[in-house]
Coordinates of C-alpha atoms in Angstrom, one line a residue:
M1 CA -26.4 -18.7 10.0
N2 CA -22.9 -18.5 8.4
I3 CA -21.9 -15.5 6.3
T4 CA -20.9 -17.8 3.4
N5 CA -24.5 -19.3 3.0
T6 CA -25.6 -16.9 0.3
I7 CA -22.4 -17.3 -1.6
W8 CA -22.7 -21.1 -1.6
R9 CA -26.3 -20.8 -2.9
N10 CA -24.9 -18.8 -5.8
C11 CA -22.2 -21.4 -6.3
Y12 CA -24.9 -24.1 -6.7
A13 CA -27.3 -21.9 -8.7
H14 CA -24.7 -20.5 -11.1
P15 CA -21.7 -22.9 -11.1
D16 CA -20.4 -21.8 -14.5
R17 CA -20.7 -18.1 -13.9
V18 CA -17.4 -16.2 -13.4
A19 CA -16.9 -15.3 -9.8
L20 CA -13.4 -13.9 -10.1
L21 CA -11.1 -12.8 -12.9
Y22 CA -7.6 -13.0 -11.4
E23 CA -4.8 -11.7 -13.7
G24 CA -7.1 -12.5 -16.6
H25 CA -7.8 -16.1 -15.6
P26 CA -11.5 -16.8 -14.8
A27 CA -12.6 -18.8 -11.7
S28 CA -16.2 -19.9 -11.7
Y29 CA -18.5 -20.0 -8.8
G30 CA -18.4 -23.8 -8.9
A31 CA -14.6 -23.9 -9.0
L32 CA -14.4 -21.4 -6.1
R33 CA -16.7 -23.6 -4.0
L34 CA -14.7 -26.8 -4.7
R35 CA -11.3 -25.1 -3.9
A36 CA -12.7 -23.6 -0.7
E37 CA -14.2 -26.9 0.4
L38 CA -10.9 -28.7 -0.3
A39 CA -9.1 -26.2 1.9
S40 CA -11.6 -26.5 4.6
A41 CA -11.2 -30.3 4.6
R42 CA -7.4 -29.9 5.0
L43 CA -7.8 -27.2 7.7
A44 CA -10.1 -29.5 9.7
A45 CA -7.7 -32.4 9.2
A46 CA -4.9 -30.1 10.6
G47 CA -7.1 -29.6 13.7
V48 CA -8.6 -26.2 12.9
T49 CA -12.1 -26.0 14.5
R50 CA -15.0 -23.7 15.3
G51 CA -13.9 -20.6 17.2
D52 CA -10.2 -20.9 16.4
V53 CA -8.4 -17.8 15.2
V54 CA -6.5 -18.3 12.0
A55 CA -4.1 -15.6 10.8
L56 CA -3.6 -15.2 7.0
S57 CA -0.4 -14.0 5.5
I58 CA -0.9 -14.9 1.8
R59 CA 0.3 -12.7 -1.0
N60 CA -1.7 -14.4 -3.7
R61 CA -5.1 -12.7 -3.5
L62 CA -7.2 -15.5 -5.0
S63 CA -5.6 -17.9 -2.6
Y64 CA -6.2 -15.5 0.2
L65 CA -9.9 -15.2 -0.5
T66 CA -10.3 -19.0 -1.0
V67 CA -8.6 -19.8 2.3
L68 CA -10.6 -17.1 4.1
L69 CA -13.9 -18.6 2.8
A70 CA -12.7 -22.1 3.9
V71 CA -11.8 -20.8 7.4
T72 CA -15.2 -19.1 7.7
R73 CA -17.1 -22.3 6.6
L74 CA -15.5 -24.1 9.6
G75 CA -16.8 -21.5 12.0
A76 CA -13.2 -20.4 12.7
V77 CA -12.2 -16.7 12.7
A78 CA -9.9 -15.2 10.2
T79 CA -7.6 -12.2 10.7
P80 CA -5.1 -10.7 8.2
L81 CA -1.4 -10.2 8.9
W82 CA -0.6 -7.3 6.7
N83 CA 2.7 -7.9 4.8
G84 CA 3.7 -4.3 5.4
L85 CA 3.4 -4.5 9.2
P86 CA 6.6 -4.4 11.2
A87 CA 7.5 -7.7 12.8
E88 CA 6.9 -6.4 16.3
Y89 CA 3.3 -5.4 15.3
R90 CA 2.8 -8.9 13.7
E91 CA 4.0 -10.5 17.0
E92 CA 1.5 -8.4 19.0
L93 CA -1.4 -9.2 16.8
V94 CA -0.8 -13.0 17.0
A95 CA -0.6 -12.9 20.7
A96 CA -3.5 -10.4 21.3
N97 CA -5.9 -12.2 18.9
R98 CA -5.0 -15.6 20.4
V99 CA -4.0 -17.0 17.1
R100 CA -4.0 -20.8 17.0
T101 CA -2.9 -21.3 13.3
I102 CA -1.1 -19.2 10.7
V103 CA -1.6 -19.9 6.9
L104 CA 1.2 -18.4 4.9
D105 CA 3.2 -18.6 1.7
K106 CA 5.8 -21.3 1.2
D107 CA 8.6 -18.7 1.0
E108 CA 7.4 -16.7 4.0
S109 CA 10.4 -16.5 6.5
W110 CA 8.6 -14.8 9.4
R111 CA 7.6 -16.9 12.4
S112 CA 5.9 -15.9 15.6
S113 CA 7.9 -16.7 18.7
S114 CA 4.7 -17.6 20.5
L115 CA 3.6 -20.5 18.2
P116 CA 5.2 -23.9 17.6
A117 CA 6.1 -25.1 14.2
S118 CA 3.0 -27.3 14.0
C119 CA 0.7 -24.2 14.0
Y120 CA 1.9 -23.2 10.5
L121 CA 0.2 -24.3 7.3
E122 CA 1.2 -23.5 3.7
A123 CA -1.4 -22.0 1.5
S124 CA -0.2 -23.9 -1.5
M125 CA -0.6 -27.2 0.4
L126 CA -4.2 -26.3 1.4
L127 CA -5.1 -25.6 -2.2
A128 CA -3.2 -28.2 -4.0
P129 CA -5.2 -30.8 -6.0
P130 CA -5.9 -34.0 -4.0
A131 CA -3.3 -36.7 -4.2
T132 CA -4.5 -40.1 -5.5
D133 CA -4.3 -41.8 -2.1
E134 CA -5.5 -38.7 -0.1
R135 CA -8.7 -39.3 1.8
L136 CA -10.5 -36.0 2.5
E137 CA -13.9 -35.4 4.0
V138 CA -15.5 -32.0 3.6
P139 CA -16.7 -31.0 7.0
P140 CA -20.3 -29.7 7.3
V141 CA -20.6 -25.8 7.3
A142 CA -20.8 -24.4 10.8
Q143 CA -24.2 -22.7 11.5
G144 CA -25.8 -20.6 14.3
L145 CA -22.9 -18.1 14.1
D146 CA -25.0 -14.9 14.0
E147 CA -23.3 -13.1 16.8
Q148 CA -20.0 -14.9 16.5
P149 CA -17.0 -13.3 14.7
W150 CA -16.0 -14.4 11.3
L151 CA -13.2 -11.8 10.9
I152 CA -11.1 -9.7 13.2
A153 CA -10.6 -6.7 10.9
L154 CA -7.7 -4.4 11.3
S155 CA -8.9 -0.8 11.6
S156 CA -6.6 1.9 10.1
G157 CA -8.4 4.8 11.6
T158 CA -5.3 5.6 13.6
T159 CA -2.5 7.5 11.8
T160 CA 0.3 5.9 13.7
G161 CA 0.4 2.8 11.5
K162 CA -0.5 0.4 14.4
P163 CA -3.9 -1.1 13.7
K164 CA -6.8 -1.5 16.0
R165 CA -8.6 -4.9 16.1
N166 CA -12.3 -4.9 15.3
P167 CA -14.3 -8.2 15.5
Q168 CA -17.0 -8.6 12.8
N169 CA -19.8 -11.0 13.4
H170 CA -21.5 -13.2 10.8
A171 CA -24.9 -11.3 11.0
R172 CA -23.3 -7.9 10.6
G173 CA -21.1 -9.2 7.8
A174 CA -24.1 -10.7 5.9
L175 CA -25.9 -7.3 6.2
L176 CA -22.8 -5.4 5.1
A177 CA -22.6 -7.7 2.0
S178 CA -26.3 -7.1 1.3
L179 CA -26.4 -3.3 1.7
S180 CA -24.9 -0.8 -0.7
P181 CA -25.1 2.9 -1.0
R182 CA -25.2 2.5 -4.7
A183 CA -28.5 2.1 -6.6
N184 CA -29.3 0.0 -9.7
Q185 CA -26.7 -2.8 -9.1
D186 CA -27.1 -6.1 -10.9
D187 CA -25.3 -9.4 -11.3
Q188 CA -23.8 -8.3 -14.6
E189 CA -21.6 -5.6 -13.0
R190 CA -17.9 -6.4 -13.1
V191 CA -16.1 -4.7 -10.3
F192 CA -12.3 -4.2 -10.4
L193 CA -11.0 -4.1 -6.8
F194 CA -7.9 -2.0 -6.8
T195 CA -6.9 -2.2 -3.1
S196 CA -5.9 -4.7 -0.4
L197 CA -8.1 -7.6 0.6
G198 CA -6.6 -7.2 4.0
I199 CA -8.8 -4.2 4.9
E200 CA -12.5 -4.4 5.4
Y201 CA -13.2 -2.0 2.6
G202 CA -11.6 -4.5 0.2
I203 CA -13.0 -7.7 1.5
S204 CA -16.5 -6.4 1.9
T205 CA -16.4 -5.2 -1.8
V206 CA -15.7 -8.8 -2.9
M207 CA -18.2 -10.3 -0.5
R208 CA -20.9 -7.9 -1.8
Q209 CA -20.1 -9.1 -5.4
L210 CA -20.2 -12.7 -4.3
Y211 CA -23.5 -12.2 -2.6
R212 CA -25.0 -10.9 -5.9
G213 CA -23.5 -13.6 -8.0
A214 CA -21.4 -11.0 -9.9
T215 CA -17.8 -10.9 -11.0
T216 CA -14.8 -9.3 -9.3
V217 CA -11.6 -8.5 -11.1
L218 CA -8.4 -9.0 -9.0
T219 CA -4.8 -8.4 -9.7
Q220 CA -1.7 -9.6 -7.8
S221 CA 0.0 -6.2 -7.9
I222 CA -1.4 -2.8 -7.2
K223 CA 0.7 -0.9 -9.6
P224 CA -0.6 1.8 -11.9
E225 CA 0.7 0.4 -15.1
G226 CA -0.9 -3.0 -14.3
F227 CA -4.2 -1.2 -13.7
Y228 CA -4.6 0.2 -17.2
A229 CA -3.6 -3.1 -18.8
T230 CA -6.2 -5.0 -16.7
V231 CA -9.0 -2.5 -17.6
Q232 CA -8.3 -2.9 -21.2
R233 CA -8.0 -6.8 -21.0
D234 CA -10.9 -7.6 -18.6
Q235 CA -13.2 -4.7 -19.3
P236 CA -14.6 -4.0 -15.8
T237 CA -17.6 -1.7 -15.5
R238 CA -16.6 -0.2 -12.1
V239 CA -13.5 0.4 -10.1
V240 CA -13.3 0.3 -6.3
T241 CA -10.1 1.8 -4.8
T242 CA -8.6 4.2 -2.2
T243 CA -7.8 7.8 -2.6
A244 CA -4.1 7.0 -2.3
N245 CA -4.2 4.5 -5.2
A246 CA -6.4 6.8 -7.2
T247 CA -3.7 9.5 -6.9
L248 CA -1.1 7.1 -8.2
L249 CA -3.3 6.2 -11.1
W250 CA -3.9 9.7 -12.1
A251 CA -0.1 10.6 -11.8
H252 CA 0.8 7.6 -14.0
A253 CA -1.7 8.5 -16.7
A254 CA -0.7 12.2 -16.6
K255 CA 2.9 11.2 -17.3
T256 CA 2.7 8.2 -19.6
L257 CA -0.9 7.7 -20.9
P258 CA -2.4 10.7 -22.7
E259 CA -5.2 8.5 -23.9
S260 CA -6.0 6.9 -20.5
L261 CA -9.7 8.0 -20.6
T262 CA -10.1 6.2 -23.9
A263 CA -8.4 3.1 -22.4
C264 CA -10.8 3.1 -19.5
A265 CA -13.9 3.4 -21.8
S266 CA -15.5 0.3 -20.2
L267 CA -15.7 2.0 -16.8
K268 CA -19.1 3.5 -15.8
S269 CA -17.8 4.7 -12.4
I270 CA -14.9 4.8 -10.0
M271 CA -15.5 4.8 -6.3
V272 CA -12.8 5.8 -3.8
A273 CA -12.6 5.9 0.0
G274 CA -10.0 6.3 2.7
G275 CA -9.2 10.0 2.5
F276 CA -10.1 13.5 1.4
V277 CA -10.6 14.1 -2.3
S278 CA -9.1 17.5 -3.2
K279 CA -10.2 19.4 -6.3
A280 CA -7.0 18.5 -8.0
L281 CA -7.5 14.8 -7.4
R282 CA -11.2 15.0 -8.4
D283 CA -10.3 16.7 -11.6
G284 CA -7.5 14.2 -12.3
I285 CA -9.7 11.2 -11.8
T286 CA -12.6 12.5 -13.9
H287 CA -10.3 13.7 -16.7
R288 CA -7.9 10.7 -16.8
I289 CA -9.8 7.6 -15.5
C290 CA -13.6 7.9 -15.4
S291 CA -15.9 10.9 -15.6
R292 CA -18.3 9.5 -12.9
L293 CA -16.6 9.7 -9.5
E294 CA -18.3 8.3 -6.4
V295 CA -16.8 9.0 -2.9
D296 CA -17.5 6.7 0.0
Y297 CA -17.2 8.1 3.6
G298 CA -17.2 5.4 6.3
A299 CA -15.1 3.3 8.7
T300 CA -14.3 -0.3 9.6
E301 CA -16.5 0.1 12.6
T302 CA -19.6 1.3 10.8
G303 CA -19.3 0.5 7.1
S304 CA -20.4 3.1 4.6
L305 CA -21.9 6.3 6.3
A306 CA -22.3 8.8 3.5
F307 CA -22.0 8.7 -0.2
S308 CA -21.1 11.3 -2.7
T309 CA -22.0 11.2 -6.4
P310 CA -21.7 13.7 -9.3
E311 CA -25.3 14.6 -8.6
T312 CA -24.9 15.3 -4.8
H313 CA -21.6 17.0 -5.5
A314 CA -23.3 19.4 -7.9
V315 CA -25.9 20.3 -5.3
R316 CA -23.5 20.5 -2.3
P317 CA -19.9 20.7 -3.6
G318 CA -18.5 21.2 -0.1
S319 CA -20.1 18.1 1.4
T320 CA -18.9 14.6 1.9
G321 CA -22.1 13.3 0.4
R322 CA -25.5 12.3 1.7
L323 CA -26.1 10.0 4.6
N324 CA -27.1 6.4 3.7
S325 CA -30.6 5.5 4.5
W326 CA -29.6 3.1 7.4
V327 CA -27.4 5.8 9.0
Q328 CA -28.3 8.4 11.6
A329 CA -25.9 11.2 12.3
E330 CA -25.6 14.2 14.7
A331 CA -23.2 16.9 15.5
V332 CA -23.0 17.4 19.3
D333 CA -21.2 19.7 21.7
E334 CA -18.5 18.6 24.2
N335 CA -21.3 17.5 26.7
D336 CA -22.9 15.3 24.0
H337 CA -25.9 17.7 23.5
P338 CA -27.2 17.6 19.9
L339 CA -26.7 20.7 17.9
P340 CA -29.0 22.3 15.4
P341 CA -28.7 21.2 11.7
G342 CA -25.8 23.0 10.0
Q343 CA -24.0 23.9 13.3
Q344 CA -20.3 22.6 13.6
G345 CA -19.7 20.0 16.4
I346 CA -18.4 16.6 17.2
L347 CA -19.9 14.0 14.8
R348 CA -21.5 10.8 16.0
F349 CA -23.3 8.0 14.1
K350 CA -25.7 5.2 14.5
S351 CA -25.9 2.5 11.9
L352 CA -27.3 -1.0 11.3
L353 CA -23.7 -2.0 10.6
L354 CA -22.2 -0.7 13.8
T355 CA -19.7 -3.1 15.5
N356 CA -19.5 -3.5 19.2
G357 CA -16.0 -2.2 19.9
Y358 CA -12.3 -3.1 19.8
L359 CA -10.9 -6.3 20.9
D360 CA -9.3 -6.2 24.4
D361 CA -9.1 -2.4 24.3
E362 CA -11.6 -1.0 26.8
Q363 CA -10.2 2.5 26.7
A364 CA -10.5 2.9 23.0
T365 CA -13.9 1.2 23.0
E366 CA -15.3 3.6 25.7
Q367 CA -13.9 6.6 23.8
A368 CA -15.4 5.7 20.4
F369 CA -18.6 3.7 21.3
R370 CA -21.0 5.4 23.7
N371 CA -24.7 4.9 24.3
G372 CA -25.2 3.2 20.9
W373 CA -23.3 5.9 19.0
F374 CA -19.9 5.7 17.3
Y375 CA -17.6 8.7 17.5
P376 CA -15.0 8.5 14.7
G377 CA -13.1 11.6 15.9
D378 CA -14.3 13.9 13.1
S379 CA -15.8 17.3 13.5
G380 CA -18.4 18.7 11.1
S381 CA -22.1 19.3 10.7
V382 CA -25.3 17.6 9.3
G383 CA -27.7 19.5 7.1
T384 CA -31.4 19.1 7.1
A385 CA -31.4 17.3 3.8
G386 CA -28.9 14.7 5.1
Y387 CA -25.8 16.2 3.6
L388 CA -22.7 15.5 5.7
F389 CA -19.9 18.2 6.1
L390 CA -16.5 17.4 7.5
N391 CA -14.4 20.0 9.3
G392 CA -11.5 17.9 10.3
R393 CA -10.2 15.6 13.1
I394 CA -10.7 16.6 16.7
D395 CA -7.6 14.7 17.7
H396 CA -5.3 16.5 15.3
M397 CA -4.9 19.7 17.4
L398 CA -1.3 20.8 17.6
N399 CA 0.5 22.5 20.5
L400 CA 3.1 24.9 19.3
G401 CA 4.7 27.0 22.1
G402 CA 1.4 26.9 24.0
N403 CA -0.7 27.9 21.0
K404 CA -3.4 25.5 19.9
I405 CA -3.4 25.1 16.2
N406 CA -6.0 23.3 14.2
P407 CA -4.0 21.8 11.3
D408 CA -7.2 21.0 9.4
L409 CA -7.7 24.7 8.6
I410 CA -4.4 24.8 6.9
E411 CA -4.8 21.5 5.1
K412 CA -8.2 22.5 3.9
L413 CA -6.9 25.8 2.4
L414 CA -3.9 24.1 0.8
D415 CA -6.0 21.3 -0.6
E416 CA -8.1 23.9 -2.4
Q417 CA -5.1 24.9 -4.6
P418 CA -5.2 23.2 -8.0
E419 CA -1.7 22.0 -7.9
I420 CA -1.9 20.2 -4.6
I421 CA -3.3 16.6 -4.4
E422 CA -3.2 16.4 -0.5
S423 CA -1.5 18.1 2.4
A424 CA -0.8 17.2 6.0
V425 CA 0.4 19.6 8.7
V426 CA 2.8 18.3 11.5
V427 CA 5.0 19.7 14.2
V428 CA 8.7 18.9 13.7
K429 CA 11.6 19.5 16.1
R430 CA 14.4 21.7 14.6
H431 CA 18.1 20.9 15.3
T432 CA 18.0 23.7 17.9
G433 CA 15.3 21.8 19.8
K434 CA 12.5 24.4 18.9
L435 CA 9.3 23.2 17.3
A436 CA 8.3 24.1 13.8
L437 CA 5.0 24.0 12.0
V438 CA 5.5 22.2 8.7
A439 CA 3.0 21.6 5.9
A440 CA 3.8 18.6 3.8
V441 CA 2.2 18.7 0.4
E442 CA 1.9 16.0 -2.3
A443 CA 2.0 17.4 -5.8
Q444 CA 3.3 16.3 -9.1
A445 CA 4.9 19.5 -10.1
P446 CA 7.0 22.1 -8.1
V447 CA 4.9 24.3 -5.8
D448 CA 5.6 28.0 -4.9
S449 CA 6.4 27.6 -1.2
A450 CA 6.7 31.2 -0.4
A451 CA 3.3 31.9 -2.0
L452 CA 1.6 29.1 0.0
K453 CA 3.0 30.5 3.2
R454 CA 1.7 34.0 2.4
L455 CA -1.7 32.5 1.5
C456 CA -1.9 30.7 4.9
Q457 CA -1.1 33.9 6.8
E458 CA -3.4 36.1 4.8
R459 CA -6.4 33.8 5.1
L460 CA -5.8 32.3 8.6
G461 CA -3.5 34.6 10.5
K462 CA 0.2 34.8 11.3
M463 CA 0.0 31.9 13.8
Y464 CA -1.1 29.6 10.9
R465 CA 1.8 30.4 8.6
P466 CA 3.9 27.3 8.3
H467 CA 7.6 27.6 9.0
A468 CA 8.2 25.3 6.0
I469 CA 6.4 23.8 3.1
V470 CA 7.9 20.3 2.3
Q471 CA 6.9 18.7 -1.0
F472 CA 6.5 15.0 -1.5
D473 CA 5.9 13.0 -4.6
A474 CA 3.7 10.7 -2.3
L475 CA 2.8 11.2 1.4
P476 CA 3.3 8.1 3.6
R477 CA 0.0 6.2 3.9
N478 CA -1.3 3.0 5.6
E479 CA -3.2 0.2 4.0
S480 CA -6.4 2.3 3.9
G481 CA -4.8 5.3 2.3
K482 CA -4.7 7.5 5.4
V483 CA -1.6 9.7 5.9
M484 CA 0.6 8.4 8.7
R485 CA 1.5 11.6 10.5
L486 CA 4.1 10.2 12.9
A487 CA 6.0 8.6 10.0
L488 CA 5.7 11.8 8.0
A489 CA 7.1 14.0 10.8
A490 CA 10.0 11.5 11.2
R491 CA 10.9 12.0 7.5
I492 CA 11.1 15.8 7.7
K493 CA 14.6 17.0 8.8
F494 CA 15.8 20.5 9.6
P495 CA 17.7 22.9 9.1
S496 CA 16.8 22.3 5.4
E497 CA 13.4 23.9 5.1
E498 CA 12.5 23.6 1.4
I499 CA 13.0 20.0 0.2
R500 CA 11.5 17.6 -2.2
Q501 CA 11.2 14.0 -1.2

């Protein structure tokens, strides 16, 4: 098999149907096929062959997707080079993934020190119309790739900003594109993907649409003002985004678009993933963007695990949602013994979509993948009706003067406050060398720091009272929307204890 087989069947069955709306310009299934086959012919002519790893550093999202499909048709393996990654991380990824070719933009100045000039191809050259005298032969699609990778996804589960590398094989990718936690989907649904194609959550959303022969709306920029203009112009029926982007959309609407809900009248639902949805964020989304909010809990390593809808939220407001039908979950103790339903423990999951581990990282693989289970590093419980409850990260325990502090308890309490969108608790070194417990909060209006400190002490005890509350307009996040705690701690300076950034 090849993960693109189903897409190509749709291209032949519905050549005139719109596959993509990019900045308002339609690209049909037939046109998408022709452009991808043109690119695959040029990639083959340049020496790219089955099993080669091709890194993509392409800003134009339509071009990125087209080249990705072309690489996959050849049986080569694609991997993104996130534009936001530091140069040293990019260099590491090229070497570690054994990249043979890099496809990039014409004006891209970065080059890897480990690859010769002949290994670079311009995206615009691959996708340019054929010259009059150009002789191109479209290579046959590579088949028999069930267990072979088509993508080395970059996993943002770590909060350091340095991604893990997670190979995704063709069979798993096809199943991921076929399964969905949402019911009643059809080929008339028009999904606006408002997040990066460089993360699995983004590319899997587009692949799922292409598998159904439906339309995906894409924009070049992920800016709030562009979002509302696109919704009014292209009339999508659903939005898929991250919690970080949803926060920006809500803030922009609250400040400049009092009629934003009317502007988004075409939307039947908005789905978010990548982080905790606080009460303030939930209210902001449902009052400013779309009244039907769906929350997807999952990971690059597993795909979607649990899904929250307004209906499940009404039944179990504190839950992350109900487990998907293809997922098994347990809470276990430190010896991996299963705990009774409802009892807090270390969460582990089995799924039809479970990957095999991380590339060339035995330690991380052994820690997260054990005996057919995936351990994401979350603690929580599983109810008898399949509702999943998260309690926090087991690897976020802080050491402050010998005292072990669970920051999730503070964050959960702060996130319940109506003015706070999201919080993150870190340990920061004072100018005296002593350590301080700091709660960083994201809020659109000034918060009462003294009152929040008192609240933490009254509810959790003196040890859990932050030394400082630091307010940010936006917490630093990675591509998937998760807070980067190391970067956050580095931005907080003492002795100034009450600052707004």
